Amino acid sequence: MTSEDDLPECCGSGCTNCVLDRKTKFRKLPSSRTSILDGGAYKPFLCTNISQCSFNTFRFRFQHQPSLVESTDAAGNELHISPGSHLMLRAPRDWRQTNRPTNELFMPWRAQSMEKARVQNGGIGAKKSAEKYDQSERDLYFSRPYTPIRVDSNACEFEVLIRLEVCGEMSEYLQTLHAGDVMEWKGTYTGFLWERNARKSLLCFAQGVGLAPIYSILAAILDDEEDETRLKLVYCCRDIEGILMRDELLKMGAFWNFEAAVYLSRKVCSCDGKTTRRCSCLSSKIKYSERIFNHRLEKIDIENLLHRSGQQDSVQVLICGTECFTKLVENCLTRLNVRNVYKF
């Protein structure tokens, strides 16, 4: 009997039904190396890059920085983070006493956010109390959860999208972060686990930075050539400038089983189309094959998407956004008797 390894390589002609009756598969070899984040302790990660994605959202890249204690043991480890999982980032509560300089990259956002805080609080910039998300840590730190959008296991690095909040404690701290600084991360915390071809369709509703966990799941499914689930993303933003990871979503559109639709809630143009769902100003900004709608996502849009996705039992729905956004989508799903729903 001829083994698969003895068969000739694909001819590369793009045959619809390959004469060799073979399907190229992406195989991940099992690894004996443990994950850097195993053990449940905070680990040091070096900030290697910071870039701006929208006015108030930034992309941070971190790479594991072994400490002197773990340098010998961690040399052969990998970084394993399941798609959709989140990590905890912590910072010292007394960071203001160290006079950390503000990163110039955040200056435009800082100037406008401080003005907004003064207007909202009658001329006085209010400070939020730091909420501790990781209840197991001591009161020397405060923490926040973030979901990686990209993970490089071998390089031991990951990237996160972070939306800065006016007067937010972590947002204030992150404005002092520069490439070369070391932060402490802990994880991973997994809520939703996807099984290959578990459903015929995966319908995702994301709002703003809520795209992060959903994007990581979609990317992992598209990376699996044996997963033929049909993927639909409904992404809601304030305006076209606020579309996060726009280039990455365009690349996903090249896959046969992926489609995305973007809904804009704020109309900032002054053309005659602002009172309708068609706008010549928006049309000039749309890239090839993009589906961007000049109106807020409404119940009728959600219902039409669900009807086109097939039978309710064959659809898995993911939702990630504000409480108001989640309730809107969830109410439509309940009315249509859709049960397979997961909220991040």
mmCIF file of C-alpha atoms in Angstrom:
data_model
loop_
_atom_site.group_PDB
_atom_site.id
_atom_site.type_symbol
_atom_site.label_atom_id
_atom_site.label_comp_id
_atom_site.label_asym_id
_atom_site.label_seq_id
_atom_site.Cartn_x
_atom_site.Cartn_y
_atom_site.Cartn_z
ATOM 1 C CA MET A 1 0.000 0.000 0.000
ATOM 2 C CA THR A 2 1.295 3.455 -0.882
ATOM 3 C CA SER A 3 1.500 5.835 2.033
ATOM 4 C CA GLU A 4 0.386 9.469 1.812
ATOM 5 C CA ASP A 5 3.994 10.611 2.104
ATOM 6 C CA ASP A 6 4.913 8.614 -1.035
ATOM 7 C CA LEU A 7 2.334 10.413 -3.201
ATOM 8 C CA PRO A 8 3.607 13.143 -5.548
ATOM 9 C CA GLU A 9 3.282 16.779 -4.580
ATOM 10 C CA CYS A 10 0.321 18.850 -5.765
ATOM 11 C CA CYS A 11 0.791 20.012 -9.368
ATOM 12 C CA GLY A 12 -0.285 23.540 -8.430
ATOM 13 C CA SER A 13 -2.794 23.841 -11.280
ATOM 14 C CA GLY A 14 -5.689 24.575 -8.944
ATOM 15 C CA CYS A 15 -7.838 21.609 -9.962
ATOM 16 C CA THR A 16 -11.352 21.736 -8.526
ATOM 17 C CA ASN A 17 -11.198 17.979 -7.965
ATOM 18 C CA CYS A 18 -7.534 17.179 -7.558
ATOM 19 C CA VAL A 19 -6.449 14.129 -9.563
ATOM 20 C CA LEU A 20 -4.350 13.110 -6.576
ATOM 21 C CA ASP A 21 -7.480 13.246 -4.346
ATOM 22 C CA ARG A 22 -5.493 15.052 -1.688
ATOM 23 C CA LYS A 23 -6.328 18.034 0.477
ATOM 24 C CA THR A 24 -3.586 20.202 1.837
ATOM 25 C CA LYS A 25 -3.790 20.309 5.597
ATOM 26 C CA PHE A 26 -2.199 22.655 8.080
ATOM 27 C CA ARG A 27 -0.813 20.442 10.800
ATOM 28 C CA LYS A 28 0.393 21.637 14.159
ATOM 29 C CA LEU A 29 2.857 19.243 15.673
ATOM 30 C CA PRO A 30 2.255 18.454 19.336
ATOM 31 C CA SER A 31 4.593 20.387 21.580
ATOM 32 C CA SER A 32 6.188 19.086 24.742
ATOM 33 C CA ARG A 33 7.007 22.604 25.890
ATOM 34 C CA THR A 34 4.876 24.200 28.595
ATOM 35 C CA SER A 35 3.255 27.588 28.385
ATOM 36 C CA ILE A 36 4.969 30.589 29.928
ATOM 37 C CA LEU A 37 1.734 31.605 31.647
ATOM 38 C CA ASP A 38 1.241 28.235 33.356
ATOM 39 C CA GLY A 39 1.315 28.444 37.133
ATOM 40 C CA GLY A 40 -1.117 31.304 37.708
ATOM 41 C CA ALA A 41 1.508 33.927 38.577
ATOM 42 C CA TYR A 42 2.145 37.309 36.979
ATOM 43 C CA LYS A 43 4.977 37.196 34.454
ATOM 44 C CA PRO A 44 7.093 40.072 33.053
ATOM 45 C CA PHE A 45 6.475 41.126 29.443
ATOM 46 C CA LEU A 46 8.435 43.759 27.548
ATOM 47 C CA CYS A 47 6.447 46.342 25.598
ATOM 48 C CA THR A 48 8.007 46.251 22.123
ATOM 49 C CA ASN A 49 5.638 48.493 20.162
ATOM 50 C CA ILE A 50 2.697 50.908 20.549
ATOM 51 C CA SER A 51 0.613 52.160 17.625
ATOM 52 C CA GLN A 52 -2.592 54.141 17.292
ATOM 53 C CA CYS A 53 -5.615 52.466 15.661
ATOM 54 C CA SER A 54 -8.253 55.145 16.188
ATOM 55 C CA PHE A 55 -8.496 58.336 18.186
ATOM 56 C CA ASN A 56 -8.935 56.573 21.542
ATOM 57 C CA THR A 57 -7.793 53.003 20.772
ATOM 58 C CA PHE A 58 -4.188 51.816 20.693
ATOM 59 C CA ARG A 59 -2.432 48.570 19.817
ATOM 60 C CA PHE A 60 0.226 47.273 22.218
ATOM 61 C CA ARG A 61 2.706 44.475 21.563
ATOM 62 C CA PHE A 62 4.336 42.572 24.425
ATOM 63 C CA GLN A 63 7.056 39.925 24.490
ATOM 64 C CA HIS A 64 7.955 37.692 27.392
ATOM 65 C CA GLN A 65 10.963 38.911 29.352
ATOM 66 C CA PRO A 66 12.315 36.090 31.556
ATOM 67 C CA SER A 67 13.317 37.178 35.019
ATOM 68 C CA LEU A 68 16.599 36.101 36.574
ATOM 69 C CA VAL A 69 14.792 33.451 38.598
ATOM 70 C CA GLU A 70 13.041 31.809 35.643
ATOM 71 C CA SER A 71 15.539 32.507 32.841
ATOM 72 C CA THR A 72 16.953 28.980 32.756
ATOM 73 C CA ASP A 73 13.641 27.154 33.162
ATOM 74 C CA ALA A 74 11.679 29.293 30.694
ATOM 75 C CA ALA A 75 14.164 29.099 27.832
ATOM 76 C CA GLY A 76 12.303 26.291 26.044
ATOM 77 C CA ASN A 77 8.750 27.410 26.822
ATOM 78 C CA GLU A 78 6.058 28.652 24.464
ATOM 79 C CA LEU A 79 3.203 31.112 24.865
ATOM 80 C CA HIS A 80 -0.187 29.392 24.603
ATOM 81 C CA ILE A 81 -3.292 31.609 24.649
ATOM 82 C CA SER A 82 -6.581 30.160 23.413
ATOM 83 C CA PRO A 83 -8.550 32.349 20.975
ATOM 84 C CA GLY A 84 -11.077 34.509 22.827
ATOM 85 C CA SER A 85 -9.244 34.185 26.144
ATOM 86 C CA HIS A 86 -8.208 37.188 28.182
ATOM 87 C CA LEU A 87 -5.218 38.039 30.345
ATOM 88 C CA MET A 88 -4.931 40.224 33.430
ATOM 89 C CA LEU A 89 -2.642 43.263 33.363
ATOM 90 C CA ARG A 90 -1.638 44.779 36.681
ATOM 91 C CA ALA A 91 0.059 48.031 37.641
ATOM 92 C CA PRO A 92 1.297 49.423 40.981
ATOM 93 C CA ARG A 93 -1.126 51.729 42.802
ATOM 94 C CA ASP A 94 1.646 54.142 43.739
ATOM 95 C CA TRP A 95 2.819 54.676 40.137
ATOM 96 C CA ARG A 96 2.044 58.416 40.301
ATOM 97 C CA GLN A 97 4.768 58.860 42.907
ATOM 98 C CA THR A 98 7.445 57.733 40.445
ATOM 99 C CA ASN A 99 6.956 60.733 38.078
ATOM 100 C CA ARG A 100 6.683 58.579 34.960
ATOM 101 C CA PRO A 101 6.867 60.752 31.789
ATOM 102 C CA THR A 102 3.856 60.743 29.447
ATOM 103 C CA ASN A 103 4.349 59.125 26.046
ATOM 104 C CA GLU A 104 3.967 61.780 23.317
ATOM 105 C CA LEU A 105 1.893 59.338 21.254
ATOM 106 C CA PHE A 106 -0.988 59.810 23.708
ATOM 107 C CA MET A 107 -0.787 63.613 23.915
ATOM 108 C CA PRO A 108 -3.607 64.406 21.390
ATOM 109 C CA TRP A 109 -6.010 62.049 23.110
ATOM 110 C CA ARG A 110 -4.968 63.254 26.555
ATOM 111 C CA ALA A 111 -5.584 66.915 25.721
ATOM 112 C CA GLN A 112 -9.110 66.248 24.474
ATOM 113 C CA SER A 113 -10.012 63.801 27.227
ATOM 114 C CA MET A 114 -8.938 66.217 29.963
ATOM 115 C CA GLU A 115 -11.073 68.945 28.414
ATOM 116 C CA LYS A 116 -14.015 66.548 28.274
ATOM 117 C CA ALA A 117 -13.509 65.662 31.948
ATOM 118 C CA ARG A 118 -13.483 69.333 32.972
ATOM 119 C CA VAL A 119 -16.734 70.016 31.095
ATOM 120 C CA GLN A 120 -18.475 66.978 32.543
ATOM 121 C CA ASN A 121 -17.428 67.735 36.105
ATOM 122 C CA GLY A 122 -17.983 71.470 36.277
ATOM 123 C CA GLY A 123 -14.394 72.477 35.724
ATOM 124 C CA ILE A 124 -12.812 69.822 37.931
ATOM 125 C CA GLY A 125 -11.203 66.727 36.426
ATOM 126 C CA ALA A 126 -12.566 63.798 38.403
ATOM 127 C CA LYS A 127 -10.552 60.670 39.126
ATOM 128 C CA LYS A 128 -12.118 57.244 39.177
ATOM 129 C CA SER A 129 -11.266 54.919 42.004
ATOM 130 C CA ALA A 130 -9.191 51.993 40.795
ATOM 131 C CA GLU A 131 -11.276 48.823 40.710
ATOM 132 C CA LYS A 132 -9.326 45.632 41.315
ATOM 133 C CA TYR A 133 -10.429 42.942 38.860
ATOM 134 C CA ASP A 134 -7.982 40.326 40.112
ATOM 135 C CA GLN A 135 -9.287 39.761 43.644
ATOM 136 C CA SER A 136 -6.419 37.417 44.528
ATOM 137 C CA GLU A 137 -3.705 40.056 44.387
ATOM 138 C CA ARG A 138 -2.671 42.340 47.202
ATOM 139 C CA ASP A 139 -3.814 45.962 47.406
ATOM 140 C CA LEU A 140 -0.429 47.121 46.111
ATOM 141 C CA TYR A 141 -1.759 46.738 42.555
ATOM 142 C CA PHE A 142 -4.848 47.304 40.426
ATOM 143 C CA SER A 143 -5.707 45.138 37.419
ATOM 144 C CA ARG A 144 -7.673 45.059 34.169
ATOM 145 C CA PRO A 145 -8.583 42.242 31.690
ATOM 146 C CA TYR A 146 -7.583 42.413 28.012
ATOM 147 C CA THR A 147 -7.969 39.943 25.139
ATOM 148 C CA PRO A 148 -5.024 39.298 22.773
ATOM 149 C CA ILE A 149 -5.851 39.758 19.094
ATOM 150 C CA ARG A 150 -2.647 38.099 17.870
ATOM 151 C CA VAL A 151 -0.355 35.542 19.506
ATOM 152 C CA ASP A 152 3.048 34.340 18.306
ATOM 153 C CA SER A 153 3.714 31.220 20.360
ATOM 154 C CA ASN A 154 7.327 30.728 19.294
ATOM 155 C CA ALA A 155 8.330 34.380 19.730
ATOM 156 C CA CYS A 156 6.428 34.455 23.034
ATOM 157 C CA GLU A 157 4.644 37.688 22.154
ATOM 158 C CA PHE A 158 1.080 38.912 21.815
ATOM 159 C CA GLU A 159 -0.843 42.059 20.894
ATOM 160 C CA VAL A 160 -3.847 43.691 22.549
ATOM 161 C CA LEU A 161 -6.243 46.478 21.614
ATOM 162 C CA ILE A 162 -6.900 48.924 24.446
ATOM 163 C CA ARG A 163 -9.416 51.759 24.389
ATOM 164 C CA LEU A 164 -8.356 54.549 26.711
ATOM 165 C CA GLU A 165 -11.029 55.808 29.096
ATOM 166 C CA VAL A 166 -11.348 59.366 30.389
ATOM 167 C CA CYS A 167 -10.052 59.438 33.992
ATOM 168 C CA GLY A 168 -9.546 55.663 33.927
ATOM 169 C CA GLU A 169 -6.784 54.563 36.284
ATOM 170 C CA MET A 170 -5.241 52.044 33.886
ATOM 171 C CA SER A 171 -5.685 54.464 30.987
ATOM 172 C CA GLU A 172 -3.754 57.096 32.929
ATOM 173 C CA TYR A 173 -1.008 54.594 33.662
ATOM 174 C CA LEU A 174 -0.768 53.337 30.075
ATOM 175 C CA GLN A 175 -0.164 56.883 28.847
ATOM 176 C CA THR A 176 3.209 56.689 30.608
ATOM 177 C CA LEU A 177 4.118 53.411 28.892
ATOM 178 C CA HIS A 178 6.973 53.433 26.357
ATOM 179 C CA ALA A 179 8.505 50.733 24.185
ATOM 180 C CA GLY A 180 11.115 49.069 26.376
ATOM 181 C CA ASP A 181 9.067 49.179 29.583
ATOM 182 C CA VAL A 182 8.164 45.945 31.363
ATOM 183 C CA MET A 183 4.591 45.118 32.400
ATOM 184 C CA GLU A 184 3.176 42.165 34.332
ATOM 185 C CA TRP A 185 0.563 39.846 32.805
ATOM 186 C CA LYS A 186 -1.266 36.825 34.185
ATOM 187 C CA GLY A 187 -3.601 34.271 32.618
ATOM 188 C CA THR A 188 -5.105 32.757 30.719
ATOM 189 C CA TYR A 189 -8.857 32.981 31.408
ATOM 190 C CA THR A 190 -10.989 31.131 28.882
ATOM 191 C CA GLY A 191 -14.752 31.380 28.593
ATOM 192 C CA PHE A 192 -15.734 30.279 25.075
ATOM 193 C CA LEU A 193 -14.158 27.216 23.460
ATOM 194 C CA TRP A 194 -14.820 26.476 19.790
ATOM 195 C CA GLU A 195 -14.862 22.952 18.408
ATOM 196 C CA ARG A 196 -14.114 22.438 14.729
ATOM 197 C CA ASN A 197 -17.311 22.391 12.607
ATOM 198 C CA ALA A 198 -19.425 22.453 15.770
ATOM 199 C CA ARG A 199 -22.061 24.541 13.944
ATOM 200 C CA LYS A 200 -22.783 25.285 10.305
ATOM 201 C CA SER A 201 -22.659 29.036 10.928
ATOM 202 C CA LEU A 202 -20.965 31.358 13.407
ATOM 203 C CA LEU A 203 -22.665 34.763 13.596
ATOM 204 C CA CYS A 204 -20.703 37.382 15.542
ATOM 205 C CA PHE A 205 -21.859 40.787 16.788
ATOM 206 C CA ALA A 206 -19.080 43.122 17.921
ATOM 207 C CA GLN A 207 -18.997 46.762 18.944
ATOM 208 C CA GLY A 208 -15.873 48.928 19.114
ATOM 209 C CA VAL A 209 -12.984 47.296 20.948
ATOM 210 C CA GLY A 210 -15.279 44.324 21.590
ATOM 211 C CA LEU A 211 -13.946 43.102 18.260
ATOM 212 C CA ALA A 212 -10.835 41.735 20.035
ATOM 213 C CA PRO A 213 -12.073 38.355 21.373
ATOM 214 C CA ILE A 214 -14.275 37.723 18.340
ATOM 215 C CA TYR A 215 -11.501 38.547 15.873
ATOM 216 C CA SER A 216 -9.113 36.102 17.555
ATOM 217 C CA ILE A 217 -11.709 33.313 17.287
ATOM 218 C CA LEU A 218 -12.501 34.079 13.647
ATOM 219 C CA ALA A 219 -8.806 34.177 12.767
ATOM 220 C CA ALA A 220 -8.214 30.794 14.416
ATOM 221 C CA ILE A 221 -11.114 29.189 12.520
ATOM 222 C CA LEU A 222 -9.895 30.578 9.192
ATOM 223 C CA ASP A 223 -6.424 29.278 9.993
ATOM 224 C CA ASP A 224 -7.868 25.757 10.312
ATOM 225 C CA GLU A 225 -8.301 24.412 6.779
ATOM 226 C CA GLU A 226 -10.464 21.565 8.027
ATOM 227 C CA ASP A 227 -13.038 23.906 9.571
ATOM 228 C CA GLU A 228 -15.725 24.776 7.026
ATOM 229 C CA THR A 229 -17.974 26.819 9.296
ATOM 230 C CA ARG A 230 -19.522 29.831 7.582
ATOM 231 C CA LEU A 231 -18.483 32.978 9.425
ATOM 232 C CA LYS A 232 -20.409 36.251 9.549
ATOM 233 C CA LEU A 233 -19.229 39.325 11.404
ATOM 234 C CA VAL A 234 -21.481 42.280 12.213
ATOM 235 C CA TYR A 235 -19.293 45.111 13.453
ATOM 236 C CA CYS A 236 -20.646 48.393 14.843
ATOM 237 C CA CYS A 237 -18.604 51.612 15.089
ATOM 238 C CA ARG A 238 -19.275 55.304 15.543
ATOM 239 C CA ASP A 239 -17.732 56.318 12.216
ATOM 240 C CA ILE A 240 -15.508 54.974 9.461
ATOM 241 C CA GLU A 241 -12.371 56.283 11.181
ATOM 242 C CA GLY A 242 -13.232 54.139 14.197
ATOM 243 C CA ILE A 243 -13.145 50.809 12.338
ATOM 244 C CA LEU A 244 -10.491 48.783 14.137
ATOM 245 C CA MET A 245 -8.248 46.283 12.334
ATOM 246 C CA ARG A 246 -9.731 47.321 9.006
ATOM 247 C CA ASP A 247 -6.899 45.878 6.919
ATOM 248 C CA GLU A 248 -7.078 42.558 8.764
ATOM 249 C CA LEU A 249 -10.818 42.306 8.141
ATOM 250 C CA LEU A 250 -10.259 43.005 4.441
ATOM 251 C CA LYS A 251 -7.762 40.130 4.261
ATOM 252 C CA MET A 252 -10.276 37.834 5.936
ATOM 253 C CA GLY A 253 -12.712 38.694 3.164
ATOM 254 C CA ALA A 254 -10.559 36.674 0.758
ATOM 255 C CA PHE A 255 -11.762 33.454 2.430
ATOM 256 C CA TRP A 256 -14.804 31.801 0.852
ATOM 257 C CA ASN A 257 -16.512 31.206 4.196
ATOM 258 C CA PHE A 258 -16.158 34.702 5.708
ATOM 259 C CA GLU A 259 -18.163 37.876 5.265
ATOM 260 C CA ALA A 260 -18.382 41.072 7.277
ATOM 261 C CA ALA A 261 -20.757 44.018 7.502
ATOM 262 C CA VAL A 262 -19.966 47.284 9.285
ATOM 263 C CA TYR A 263 -22.663 49.589 10.664
ATOM 264 C CA LEU A 264 -21.875 53.225 11.514
ATOM 265 C CA SER A 265 -23.892 54.929 14.236
ATOM 266 C CA ARG A 266 -22.729 58.508 13.699
ATOM 267 C CA LYS A 267 -23.219 60.523 10.503
ATOM 268 C CA VAL A 268 -20.698 63.356 10.377
ATOM 269 C CA CYS A 269 -21.059 64.422 6.735
ATOM 270 C CA SER A 270 -23.174 67.314 5.487
ATOM 271 C CA CYS A 271 -24.341 65.881 2.154
ATOM 272 C CA ASP A 272 -27.969 65.232 1.263
ATOM 273 C CA GLY A 273 -27.517 61.558 2.011
ATOM 274 C CA LYS A 274 -27.253 62.114 5.760
ATOM 275 C CA THR A 275 -31.009 61.659 6.161
ATOM 276 C CA THR A 276 -31.045 58.410 4.192
ATOM 277 C CA ARG A 277 -29.103 55.167 4.196
ATOM 278 C CA ARG A 278 -27.046 56.165 1.159
ATOM 279 C CA CYS A 279 -24.231 58.673 1.307
ATOM 280 C CA SER A 280 -21.874 59.763 -1.469
ATOM 281 C CA CYS A 281 -19.318 60.949 1.097
ATOM 282 C CA LEU A 282 -19.137 57.465 2.619
ATOM 283 C CA SER A 283 -18.979 55.730 -0.774
ATOM 284 C CA SER A 284 -15.732 57.523 -1.590
ATOM 285 C CA LYS A 285 -14.110 56.096 1.562
ATOM 286 C CA ILE A 286 -15.176 52.484 1.162
ATOM 287 C CA LYS A 287 -12.508 50.076 -0.049
ATOM 288 C CA TYR A 288 -13.043 47.281 -2.548
ATOM 289 C CA SER A 289 -15.403 44.525 -1.336
ATOM 290 C CA GLU A 290 -16.205 46.333 1.939
ATOM 291 C CA ARG A 291 -19.816 46.339 3.136
ATOM 292 C CA ILE A 292 -20.301 49.471 5.220
ATOM 293 C CA PHE A 293 -23.746 50.823 6.048
ATOM 294 C CA ASN A 294 -24.395 54.448 6.908
ATOM 295 C CA HIS A 295 -26.830 53.729 9.740
ATOM 296 C CA ARG A 296 -26.997 52.215 13.186
ATOM 297 C CA LEU A 297 -27.610 48.464 13.517
ATOM 298 C CA GLU A 298 -31.355 47.939 13.996
ATOM 299 C CA LYS A 299 -33.617 45.046 14.931
ATOM 300 C CA ILE A 300 -34.659 44.443 11.342
ATOM 301 C CA ASP A 301 -30.994 44.068 10.322
ATOM 302 C CA ILE A 302 -30.391 41.476 13.042
ATOM 303 C CA GLU A 303 -33.508 39.522 12.113
ATOM 304 C CA ASN A 304 -32.571 39.443 8.423
ATOM 305 C CA LEU A 305 -29.078 38.198 9.261
ATOM 306 C CA LEU A 306 -30.455 35.403 11.416
ATOM 307 C CA HIS A 307 -32.946 34.322 8.770
ATOM 308 C CA ARG A 308 -30.144 34.100 6.193
ATOM 309 C CA SER A 309 -27.908 32.135 8.569
ATOM 310 C CA GLY A 310 -30.122 29.050 8.462
ATOM 311 C CA GLN A 311 -31.923 27.078 11.156
ATOM 312 C CA GLN A 312 -31.520 28.304 14.732
ATOM 313 C CA ASP A 313 -29.938 25.074 15.988
ATOM 314 C CA SER A 314 -27.214 25.254 13.331
ATOM 315 C CA VAL A 315 -26.097 28.779 14.314
ATOM 316 C CA GLN A 316 -23.741 29.808 17.110
ATOM 317 C CA VAL A 317 -23.925 33.495 18.061
ATOM 318 C CA LEU A 318 -21.195 35.505 19.781
ATOM 319 C CA ILE A 319 -21.764 38.992 21.237
ATOM 320 C CA CYS A 320 -19.246 41.477 22.591
ATOM 321 C CA GLY A 321 -20.038 45.142 23.234
ATOM 322 C CA THR A 322 -21.632 47.536 25.674
ATOM 323 C CA GLU A 323 -24.537 46.482 27.877
ATOM 324 C CA CYS A 324 -27.017 48.416 25.727
ATOM 325 C CA PHE A 325 -25.676 46.862 22.521
ATOM 326 C CA THR A 326 -25.727 43.362 24.003
ATOM 327 C CA LYS A 327 -29.340 43.741 25.166
ATOM 328 C CA LEU A 328 -30.446 44.885 21.708
ATOM 329 C CA VAL A 329 -28.959 41.812 20.041
ATOM 330 C CA GLU A 330 -30.010 39.459 22.813
ATOM 331 C CA ASN A 331 -33.656 40.596 22.698
ATOM 332 C CA CYS A 332 -33.800 39.842 18.971
ATOM 333 C CA LEU A 333 -32.250 36.421 19.511
ATOM 334 C CA THR A 334 -34.756 35.581 22.258
ATOM 335 C CA ARG A 335 -37.683 36.605 20.067
ATOM 336 C CA LEU A 336 -36.410 34.332 17.275
ATOM 337 C CA ASN A 337 -35.760 31.465 19.703
ATOM 338 C CA VAL A 338 -31.990 31.354 19.112
ATOM 339 C CA ARG A 339 -30.417 29.470 22.035
ATOM 340 C CA ASN A 340 -26.734 29.030 21.114
ATOM 341 C CA VAL A 341 -25.535 32.410 22.379
ATOM 342 C CA TYR A 342 -22.321 33.381 24.147
ATOM 343 C CA LYS A 343 -21.701 36.872 25.590
ATOM 344 C CA PHE A 344 -18.164 38.074 26.314
#
